[in-house]
Every structure is written in C-alpha cells, then in structure tokens.
Amino acid sequence: MDLRLYDTLTREKRSFVPLDPKNVRMYVCGPTVYDFAHIGNARPVIVFDVLFRLLRHLYGADHVTYVRNITDVDDKINERAARDFPRLPLNEAIRKVTEQTAAQFGSDAAALGSLTPTFEPRATDFVLPRADGKADMITLIQQLIARGHAYEAGGEVLFDVRSMPDYGALSGRKLKEQRPGARVAVDAHKRSPLDFVLWKQSSGDEPGWESPWGRGRPGWHIECSAMSAAYLGDVFDIHGGGIDLIFPHHENEIAQSRCAHGTSAMANYWMHNEFLQIEDAKMSKSLGNFVTIRDLLADWPGEVLRLNMLKAHYRSPMDWTLKGLEESAKTLDDWYWVAADLKGEKASDAVIDALSDDLNTPQMIATLHALRNSAASGNERDRSQFAASLRLVGFLSESAEEWKGRKQQASGIDTKQVDMLISDRAAARARKDFKESDRIRDELAAMGVVIKDSKEGTTWEIAR
Ligand SMILES: [Zn+2]
C-alpha cells in the first residue's frame, strides 16, 4: 500500500511523493528548553518517531533526514535562569538552564523509545551568519527586507503580512477578514496587526547578538525557517508539530520561508497531532494535573507510555488515563512474554499497511493483537512477524529478564523467591496437595503477585 498522509494545508489525505526518495526530509518543531516537558509534549515526540521509523522502513534508514530543533532563546528561559541562578551572569545562567533542560528532554525522548533525530540544532547556533554557509536568521531577515517583505519600526524588524497575498492559508485565516483593531489593539508601529516580529532589541540584561538592526534577539518563528533551510533546503517534504502550532507559528514559518526563498511552498505535507487531556480535563498547572514525562517515567516503563500514546490516532484528541496506562502495561507484559526472546525477520505487511494509512496506530495495535493470538497458538511465522513488527515501531527494547526485573525493582518483589514458590506450588499440585498449592498461591497474592496457569506452564505478573 502507498503511504498516505493527511496534509493540514490542503486538508486532504494524499499519497506521499518525496521530492527525492534518496533523501526524504522531515522537520518537527522541538521543545523550548526551560522546564521539564509534560506528557502532552510526548505526543509529537512519539508520533513523529513512528513516522520516522516508517519512512526508514520504506525508503531505507540512510535515506531519511529528520530534524527536530531545540529552542534555546526565549523570554521564559531568561526568567527561569534569573530565578534558578541569581548569582551567575545571565548568559552563563541561561546556558545552564538550556543545557540541563535539553539533556532532560533528550533522555525522556529516548526512554519513550524514540530514535535520535538525524540533527537536533540549537537556535542560538543559527542566529549569526555561519562559517559553514548554512542558513542563518540574520541573513534570512536581510533577504526578507530586500524583497520587500519586512520593515524596521519601533526598534523591531517586522514581517509585512500584506506583502504576501495568500498569507493565512494553513490556518484558514483570511487577511481580509482580519480587520485591524477588531480584536487586538493595533500596535502603532505595525502596518497590520498580524505583522509579527523577526527581530527585537535586547536591553543590557537580556541575551542579544549584534545585528544590522542593533543588539537584539530573534523572534521565535524565524528560528525554524533558518534551521529547516540549513539542513533540509528551501523546500522539503514533511513539517510536523502539535496542532497548537498551526497559528501563528507554522503560518509565520511558511510566510518567512516562502518569501525569503521565493518558493511556492515551504514543505509539501504539514502534519499536526491533536491535543492530549488528562482524565477528561485539560492539563494545566492551576488544576494540579500537570504531569511531566519524568513523573510518569518514575512509575512506568517508557514503552508503556509509548503504547498508551499510540492507542489513539494522532489526529484525534486523546484522553490520558490511569486505567489506560494499566491496560497498556498488561498488554506489554503479555507481548514481552510471547515475543521478547525473538528478533523476528520481517515486519507484518498488515502493520505496515495500517501505518501507511496516515499512521493509523489503533489499526496497527489491533493487527498486533491478532498476530499475538496467532503466535501464542503456535504459529511461528506470525510470532516472528509479531516480534519484528514490535521492534520496528519501538517496542521490545529490553530482554524478557530486564522487563521482569524492572517491574520487580519497581514493586520491590524478589523474582527468585517468586520463581521458587511457583516451583514449590507445581510440586504440590503434582502430588495433588491442593491445600498447600492454594496456600502458596495466597502467599504470592499477599506479595502482590498474580499467577496464571496455562498449557505452557505458570506465568506471573504483578497485581496493579
Ligand atoms: Zn517551529
């Protein structure tokens, strides 16, 4: 089956045709590094990792370039740096905050089973013109001014949205409908209220770079236009991110990139994952249900979070619940039991087909359940495909022993003792001493261990 992807810009699911099948290029907006990432931030990390893995499967691992940036210049970072390291000079404090937070994010993403992107550029490395000639923000802004798409006013450089007749196509906001002053007070120095900042002046205690417009710092949107061009060229295949980035961030990236480069597109497919909410409520710090990836990783293996995330299609809103996590953990215990000892040769066509249909992960999981049942009933070909499919999409990264051991660690259960009790119980059953076998079962239950008897023998799991 052809790969088909839903494109937010054209609002249709289309066959994916890469510009160059030898180098399929994808850009996804990464984190602003000032604090631990919350579980909502894990959704694009996991979703676009699955797409990265699928593209590598379809085009070859060496023929896909995936760029996920790190935004390390932002006013929220400045505030955090001043708060956490009041005695350090601001630049040093900022570096500490951004390096720590970027490292935390990287290890969270890895724990979620995500491959490292091909490039993870940091915005601050792309502000000034570079020795290697890669695209940078100052040169992009100069190009926009030279082509009549940007102007200096009030100490800022602003993008002139009226210079781009089809501005607003991604979000469906028509310029004509945006009456100046209708909803937003018009800043006196702006030609249109939608004009956005490319460059702004920095005061002495704010981070800044010398530019043709004085010492200042870039606006957020221009970062991604520079870093995507630096690694992927003026036009590339896929641009992704959370649905909250459609406007203004992605709309403005498109405006900057197309107008600076004189192209009719920035990326050919725009993909956006939907929101995540927690136990039916919007996540917010004030509601006290703001859950970080780090919090969840303290209680659950990353693969459980990953499977739980993939149960919803990326274009559907998702409700993140404890019940869902418990079910996902049970499922993975079972999958590890059936397939962890096996590398597997070839992923199942049905799994690839499900993913090729705009990353239909619920369908993929249904297919995996069917394969699991066939595998458990003795079909070795399906067991091999089951294992290979799970590995392809980022599961079974541990051995069965490691998986069990981690659960034991989390629960404080001594697996050796459990195994001993289980063999004592088997011996009691063999001599038909059911009183003793029941007693051992109760002892295991008191330890929080549930046992399951089947033809293949007795397995156990930790009661949740
Ligand atoms: Zn971006």
Coordinates of C-alpha atoms and ligand atoms in Angstrom, one line a residue:
M1 CA 0.0 0.0 0.0
D2 CA 1.1 3.5 -0.8
L3 CA 2.0 5.8 2.1
R4 CA -0.8 8.3 2.5
L5 CA -0.6 11.3 4.8
Y6 CA -3.1 14.0 5.8
D7 CA -1.9 17.4 4.9
T8 CA -3.3 20.3 7.1
L9 CA -2.6 22.8 4.3
T10 CA -4.6 21.1 1.5
R11 CA -7.0 19.5 4.1
E12 CA -6.8 16.1 2.4
K13 CA -5.1 12.7 2.7
R14 CA -2.7 12.4 -0.2
S15 CA -0.2 9.8 -1.5
F16 CA 3.2 10.7 -0.2
V17 CA 5.6 11.5 -3.0
P18 CA 9.0 12.6 -1.7
L19 CA 11.0 15.3 -3.5
D20 CA 13.9 12.9 -3.5
P21 CA 13.4 9.3 -2.5
K22 CA 17.1 9.1 -1.7
N23 CA 16.8 11.8 0.9
V24 CA 13.3 12.1 2.5
R25 CA 13.3 15.2 4.6
M26 CA 11.2 15.9 7.7
Y27 CA 11.3 18.8 10.2
V28 CA 9.4 18.8 13.6
C29 CA 9.3 21.7 16.0
G30 CA 11.1 20.7 19.2
P31 CA 10.9 21.9 22.8
T32 CA 11.6 25.3 24.2
V33 CA 14.0 24.3 26.9
Y34 CA 13.2 25.9 30.2
D35 CA 11.4 23.2 32.2
F36 CA 10.5 19.5 32.3
A37 CA 8.4 18.5 29.3
H38 CA 4.8 17.5 30.1
I39 CA 3.1 14.4 28.8
G40 CA 1.4 16.4 26.1
N41 CA 4.8 17.2 24.7
A42 CA 5.5 13.5 24.4
R43 CA 2.8 13.1 21.8
P44 CA 4.6 14.7 18.9
V45 CA 7.9 13.0 20.0
I46 CA 6.3 9.6 19.8
V47 CA 4.0 10.2 16.7
F48 CA 6.8 11.6 14.6
D49 CA 9.2 9.0 15.7
V50 CA 6.8 6.4 14.4
L51 CA 6.7 8.3 11.1
F52 CA 10.5 8.5 11.1
R53 CA 10.7 4.7 11.6
L54 CA 8.1 4.0 8.9
L55 CA 9.9 6.3 6.4
R56 CA 13.2 4.5 7.2
H57 CA 11.5 1.2 6.6
L58 CA 10.0 2.3 3.3
Y59 CA 12.9 4.3 1.9
G60 CA 15.9 2.9 3.7
A61 CA 17.5 4.0 7.0
D62 CA 20.1 6.1 5.2
H63 CA 17.6 7.9 3.1
V64 CA 15.7 9.8 5.7
T65 CA 16.7 13.1 7.3
Y66 CA 14.8 14.1 10.5
V67 CA 15.5 17.5 12.1
R68 CA 14.0 18.4 15.5
N69 CA 15.2 21.7 16.8
I70 CA 15.8 23.0 20.3
T71 CA 14.6 26.5 21.1
D72 CA 17.2 27.8 23.5
V73 CA 16.4 31.5 23.2
D74 CA 13.1 32.6 24.7
D75 CA 12.0 35.0 27.4
K76 CA 10.7 32.2 29.6
I77 CA 14.3 30.8 29.6
N78 CA 15.6 34.2 30.8
E79 CA 13.1 34.2 33.7
R80 CA 14.0 30.7 34.7
A81 CA 17.7 31.4 34.5
A82 CA 17.4 34.6 36.7
R83 CA 15.3 32.6 39.2
D84 CA 17.5 29.5 39.4
F85 CA 20.9 31.0 39.2
P86 CA 20.6 34.6 40.5
R87 CA 24.4 34.8 41.2
L88 CA 25.6 33.9 37.8
P89 CA 25.9 36.3 34.8
L90 CA 22.7 35.9 32.8
N91 CA 24.4 34.3 29.8
E92 CA 26.0 31.6 31.9
A93 CA 22.8 31.0 33.8
I94 CA 20.9 30.7 30.5
R95 CA 23.4 28.2 29.2
K96 CA 23.0 26.1 32.4
V97 CA 19.2 26.1 32.1
T98 CA 19.1 25.3 28.4
E99 CA 21.8 22.5 28.6
Q100 CA 20.2 20.8 31.6
T101 CA 16.7 21.0 30.1
A102 CA 17.8 19.9 26.7
A103 CA 19.6 16.9 28.2
Q104 CA 16.5 16.0 30.3
F105 CA 14.3 16.2 27.2
G106 CA 16.8 14.0 25.2
S107 CA 16.7 11.3 27.9
D108 CA 12.9 11.5 28.2
A109 CA 12.6 11.1 24.4
A110 CA 15.0 8.1 24.5
A111 CA 13.1 6.5 27.4
L112 CA 9.9 6.8 25.3
G113 CA 11.6 4.5 22.7
S114 CA 12.3 7.3 20.2
L115 CA 15.2 7.3 17.9
T116 CA 17.5 10.3 18.0
P117 CA 16.7 12.6 15.1
T118 CA 19.4 13.0 12.4
F119 CA 20.0 16.6 13.6
E120 CA 19.0 18.5 16.7
P121 CA 20.1 22.0 16.0
R122 CA 20.0 24.7 18.7
A123 CA 18.5 28.0 17.7
T124 CA 21.4 30.0 19.2
D125 CA 23.8 28.4 16.8
F126 CA 21.8 29.8 13.8
V127 CA 21.4 33.5 14.8
L128 CA 24.5 34.9 13.1
P129 CA 25.9 34.1 9.7
R130 CA 27.9 30.8 9.9
A131 CA 31.3 29.8 8.8
D132 CA 29.9 26.7 7.1
G133 CA 27.5 28.9 5.0
K134 CA 24.3 27.1 6.3
A135 CA 21.2 29.3 6.5
D136 CA 21.0 31.7 9.5
M137 CA 18.4 34.0 10.9
I138 CA 20.1 37.4 10.2
T139 CA 20.7 36.6 6.5
L140 CA 17.1 35.4 6.2
I141 CA 15.8 38.6 7.7
Q142 CA 18.0 40.6 5.3
Q143 CA 16.6 38.7 2.4
L144 CA 13.0 39.5 3.6
I145 CA 13.8 43.2 3.8
A146 CA 15.5 43.2 0.4
R147 CA 12.5 41.5 -1.2
G148 CA 10.0 44.0 0.4
H149 CA 8.5 41.5 2.9
A150 CA 9.8 43.1 6.1
Y151 CA 10.4 46.5 7.6
E152 CA 12.0 48.2 10.6
A153 CA 9.8 50.0 13.0
G154 CA 9.8 50.8 16.7
G155 CA 13.1 49.1 17.3
E156 CA 11.9 45.9 15.7
V157 CA 12.0 44.2 12.4
L158 CA 8.6 43.0 11.4
F159 CA 7.2 40.8 8.7
D160 CA 4.7 42.6 6.5
V161 CA 1.8 40.1 6.1
R162 CA 0.1 42.3 3.5
S163 CA 3.1 41.7 1.2
M164 CA 2.1 38.1 0.9
P165 CA -1.3 37.7 -0.8
D166 CA -2.0 34.2 0.4
Y167 CA -0.9 34.6 4.0
G168 CA -3.1 32.6 6.3
A169 CA -3.7 29.6 4.0
L170 CA -2.6 27.0 6.6
S171 CA -4.8 28.1 9.4
G172 CA -7.6 29.3 7.1
R173 CA -7.4 32.9 8.3
K174 CA -8.1 35.3 5.5
L175 CA -6.3 38.6 5.7
K176 CA -9.4 40.4 4.5
E177 CA -11.4 39.0 7.5
Q178 CA -8.9 40.4 10.0
R179 CA -10.0 43.9 10.4
P180 CA -7.3 46.0 12.1
G181 CA -8.1 46.7 15.7
A182 CA -11.2 44.4 15.6
R183 CA -9.9 42.1 18.3
V184 CA -6.3 43.1 19.0
A185 CA -5.3 46.6 19.8
V186 CA -3.1 47.7 16.8
D187 CA 0.5 48.4 17.8
A188 CA 1.1 51.9 16.5
H189 CA 4.3 50.9 14.7
K190 CA 2.8 47.9 12.9
R191 CA 1.4 48.2 9.4
S192 CA -1.1 45.4 10.1
P193 CA -2.0 43.9 13.5
L194 CA -0.9 40.5 12.2
D195 CA 2.6 41.7 11.4
F196 CA 5.0 39.7 13.5
V197 CA 8.4 40.1 15.0
L198 CA 11.5 38.8 13.2
W199 CA 14.0 40.7 15.3
K200 CA 13.7 42.7 18.5
Q201 CA 16.1 44.8 20.5
S202 CA 17.6 43.5 23.7
S203 CA 18.2 45.5 26.8
G204 CA 21.6 45.2 28.6
D205 CA 20.4 42.3 30.8
E206 CA 18.8 40.3 28.0
P207 CA 20.6 37.9 25.7
G208 CA 21.5 39.6 22.5
W209 CA 23.5 39.4 19.3
E210 CA 25.0 42.3 17.2
S211 CA 23.0 42.8 14.0
P212 CA 22.4 45.4 11.3
W213 CA 19.5 46.5 13.5
G214 CA 21.4 46.8 16.7
R215 CA 22.0 44.4 19.5
G216 CA 18.9 42.2 19.7
R217 CA 17.4 38.7 19.5
P218 CA 15.3 36.8 17.0
G219 CA 11.6 36.2 17.1
W220 CA 10.5 32.6 17.7
H221 CA 9.2 31.8 14.2
I222 CA 12.4 32.8 12.3
E223 CA 14.4 30.1 14.1
C224 CA 12.6 27.3 12.4
S225 CA 12.8 28.9 9.0
A226 CA 16.6 29.1 9.4
M227 CA 17.2 25.7 10.9
S228 CA 15.0 23.8 8.4
A229 CA 16.6 25.6 5.5
A230 CA 20.1 24.9 7.0
Y231 CA 19.5 21.1 7.0
L232 CA 16.7 20.4 4.6
G233 CA 16.8 23.1 1.9
D234 CA 14.3 25.8 0.9
V235 CA 11.6 23.2 0.2
F236 CA 11.3 19.9 1.9
D237 CA 8.8 17.0 2.4
I238 CA 7.2 17.0 5.8
H239 CA 6.8 19.6 8.5
G240 CA 5.2 18.5 11.8
G241 CA 4.2 19.6 15.2
G242 CA 1.4 20.0 17.7
I243 CA -1.9 21.4 16.5
D244 CA -1.4 24.4 18.7
L245 CA 1.5 25.4 16.4
I246 CA -0.6 25.9 13.3
F247 CA -1.3 29.5 14.1
P248 CA 0.7 31.7 14.4
H249 CA 4.0 29.6 14.5
H250 CA 3.7 27.5 11.3
E251 CA 1.7 30.1 9.4
N252 CA 4.6 32.5 10.0
E253 CA 7.3 30.0 9.3
I254 CA 5.6 29.5 5.8
A255 CA 5.4 33.2 5.2
Q256 CA 9.1 33.8 6.1
S257 CA 10.5 30.8 4.2
R258 CA 8.5 31.2 1.0
C259 CA 9.0 35.0 0.9
A260 CA 12.7 34.8 1.6
H261 CA 13.4 32.0 -0.9
G262 CA 10.8 33.0 -3.5
T263 CA 9.2 29.5 -3.4
S264 CA 5.5 28.4 -3.6
A265 CA 5.9 26.0 -0.7
M266 CA 8.0 25.5 2.4
A267 CA 7.0 21.9 3.0
N268 CA 4.8 19.6 0.9
Y269 CA 3.0 17.9 3.8
W270 CA 2.0 19.7 7.0
M271 CA 1.2 17.3 9.8
H272 CA -0.3 18.1 13.2
N273 CA -1.0 16.0 16.2
E274 CA -4.1 16.7 18.3
F275 CA -4.3 17.7 22.0
L276 CA -4.0 15.4 24.9
Q277 CA -6.0 15.8 28.1
I278 CA -5.8 14.1 31.4
E279 CA -8.7 12.1 32.9
D280 CA -11.1 14.2 30.9
A281 CA -9.7 17.5 31.9
K282 CA -7.5 20.0 30.1
M283 CA -4.0 19.8 31.6
S284 CA -3.0 22.9 33.5
K285 CA -0.7 23.9 36.3
S286 CA -3.6 25.6 38.1
L287 CA -5.7 22.4 38.0
G288 CA -2.9 20.5 39.6
N289 CA -3.0 17.8 36.8
F290 CA 0.2 19.0 35.0
V291 CA 2.0 15.7 34.5
T292 CA 5.6 15.7 33.3
I293 CA 7.1 12.8 31.3
R294 CA 9.6 12.5 34.1
D295 CA 6.9 11.9 36.7
L296 CA 5.4 9.2 34.6
L297 CA 8.7 7.5 33.9
A298 CA 9.2 7.1 37.6
D299 CA 6.2 4.9 37.7
W300 CA 6.0 3.2 34.3
P301 CA 8.4 1.9 31.7
G302 CA 8.7 4.2 28.7
E303 CA 7.3 1.6 26.4
V304 CA 4.0 1.6 28.4
L305 CA 3.7 5.4 27.9
R306 CA 4.6 4.8 24.2
L307 CA 1.9 2.1 23.7
N308 CA -0.6 4.1 25.6
M309 CA 0.0 7.1 23.4
L310 CA -0.3 5.1 20.2
K311 CA -3.8 3.8 21.1
A312 CA -5.3 7.0 19.9
H313 CA -4.9 8.2 16.3
Y314 CA -2.6 11.2 16.2
R315 CA -5.3 13.4 14.6
S316 CA -7.9 12.6 17.4
P317 CA -7.9 14.3 20.8
M318 CA -6.6 11.8 23.4
D319 CA -7.7 11.3 27.0
W320 CA -4.7 10.1 29.1
T321 CA -5.9 8.0 32.0
L322 CA -4.5 5.8 34.7
K323 CA -6.9 3.0 33.6
G324 CA -5.4 3.3 30.1
L325 CA -1.9 3.0 31.4
E326 CA -2.7 -0.1 33.5
E327 CA -4.2 -1.8 30.4
S328 CA -1.1 -0.8 28.3
A329 CA 1.2 -2.2 31.0
K330 CA -0.7 -5.5 31.0
T331 CA -0.6 -5.7 27.2
L332 CA 3.2 -5.2 27.1
D333 CA 3.7 -7.8 29.8
D334 CA 1.9 -10.2 27.6
W335 CA 3.7 -9.1 24.4
Y336 CA 7.1 -9.5 26.2
W337 CA 6.1 -12.9 27.3
V338 CA 5.1 -14.0 23.8
A339 CA 7.9 -12.4 21.8
A340 CA 10.7 -10.9 23.7
D341 CA 13.1 -13.9 23.0
L342 CA 12.8 -13.3 19.3
K343 CA 14.3 -10.8 17.0
G344 CA 11.9 -11.6 14.1
E345 CA 12.7 -11.3 10.5
K346 CA 10.2 -9.3 8.6
A347 CA 7.5 -6.9 9.9
S348 CA 4.0 -7.8 9.1
D349 CA 2.5 -6.3 5.9
A350 CA -0.7 -5.6 7.8
V351 CA 1.2 -3.5 10.3
I352 CA 3.0 -1.5 7.6
D353 CA -0.3 -1.0 5.8
A354 CA -2.0 0.3 8.9
L355 CA 0.8 2.8 9.4
S356 CA 0.9 3.7 5.8
D357 CA -2.8 4.9 6.1
D358 CA -1.9 8.2 7.7
L359 CA -0.3 6.5 10.7
N360 CA -3.4 4.5 11.8
T361 CA -1.9 3.3 15.0
P362 CA -5.2 2.0 16.5
Q363 CA -5.4 -0.3 13.5
M364 CA -1.8 -1.2 13.9
I365 CA -2.5 -2.3 17.5
A366 CA -5.5 -4.3 16.5
T367 CA -3.3 -6.1 14.0
L368 CA -0.6 -6.7 16.6
H369 CA -3.2 -8.3 18.9
A370 CA -4.3 -10.6 16.1
L371 CA -0.7 -11.6 15.4
R372 CA -0.1 -12.2 19.1
N373 CA -3.0 -14.6 19.3
S374 CA -1.9 -16.5 16.3
A375 CA 1.7 -16.5 17.7
A376 CA 0.6 -17.8 21.1
S377 CA -1.4 -20.6 19.5
G378 CA 1.8 -21.9 17.9
N379 CA 2.1 -20.1 14.5
E380 CA 5.9 -19.5 14.4
R381 CA 5.8 -17.4 11.3
D382 CA 3.3 -15.0 12.9
R383 CA 5.4 -15.0 16.1
S384 CA 8.4 -13.9 14.0
Q385 CA 6.4 -11.2 12.3
F386 CA 4.9 -10.1 15.6
A387 CA 8.4 -9.6 17.2
A388 CA 9.8 -7.9 14.1
S389 CA 6.7 -5.5 13.9
L390 CA 7.0 -4.6 17.6
R391 CA 10.7 -3.8 17.2
L392 CA 10.1 -1.8 14.1
V393 CA 7.7 0.6 16.0
G394 CA 9.9 0.9 19.1
F395 CA 9.0 -1.9 21.4
L396 CA 10.9 -4.9 22.9
S397 CA 13.9 -2.8 23.5
E398 CA 14.6 -4.9 26.6
S399 CA 15.0 -8.6 27.2
A400 CA 12.2 -10.5 29.0
E401 CA 14.5 -10.7 32.0
E402 CA 15.2 -7.0 32.0
W403 CA 11.5 -6.3 31.6
K404 CA 10.6 -8.5 34.5
G405 CA 13.5 -7.2 36.6
R406 CA 12.4 -3.6 36.1
K407 CA 8.9 -4.5 37.3
Q408 CA 10.4 -6.3 40.3
Q409 CA 12.5 -3.3 41.1
A410 CA 9.5 -1.0 40.8
S411 CA 7.5 -3.2 43.1
G412 CA 10.2 -4.5 45.4
I413 CA 9.3 -8.1 44.6
D414 CA 12.1 -10.7 44.7
T415 CA 11.7 -12.7 41.5
K416 CA 13.9 -15.5 42.7
Q417 CA 11.6 -16.1 45.6
V418 CA 8.6 -15.9 43.3
D419 CA 10.1 -18.5 41.0
M420 CA 10.9 -20.7 43.9
L421 CA 7.3 -20.5 45.3
I422 CA 5.9 -21.2 41.9
S423 CA 8.0 -24.4 41.6
D424 CA 7.0 -25.5 45.1
R425 CA 3.4 -25.0 44.1
A426 CA 3.9 -27.0 40.9
A427 CA 5.4 -29.8 43.0
A428 CA 2.4 -29.6 45.5
R429 CA -0.1 -29.8 42.6
A430 CA 1.8 -32.7 41.1
R431 CA 1.3 -34.6 44.4
K432 CA -2.3 -33.4 44.5
D433 CA -1.7 -31.4 47.7
F434 CA -4.2 -28.7 46.7
K435 CA -4.3 -27.3 50.2
E436 CA -0.6 -26.5 50.0
S437 CA -0.8 -25.2 46.4
D438 CA -3.6 -22.9 47.4
R439 CA -1.6 -21.7 50.4
I440 CA 1.3 -20.8 48.2
R441 CA -1.0 -19.0 45.7
D442 CA -2.3 -17.0 48.6
E443 CA 1.2 -16.2 49.8
L444 CA 2.1 -15.0 46.3
A445 CA -1.1 -12.9 46.2
A446 CA -0.1 -11.3 49.5
M447 CA 3.2 -10.3 47.9
G448 CA 1.3 -8.7 45.1
V449 CA 1.9 -11.5 42.6
V450 CA -0.9 -12.9 40.4
I451 CA -0.3 -16.3 38.8
K452 CA -1.7 -17.6 35.6
D453 CA -1.8 -21.3 34.7
S454 CA -1.8 -22.4 31.1
K455 CA -0.8 -25.3 29.0
E456 CA 2.7 -23.8 28.6
G457 CA 3.1 -23.6 32.4
T458 CA 2.6 -21.0 35.1
T459 CA 3.4 -17.3 34.5
W460 CA 3.1 -14.5 36.9
E461 CA 2.6 -10.8 36.9
I462 CA 2.4 -8.0 39.4
A463 CA -1.0 -7.1 40.5
R464 CA -1.8 -3.4 39.9
Ligands
ZN1 ZN 9.0 25.7 14.6

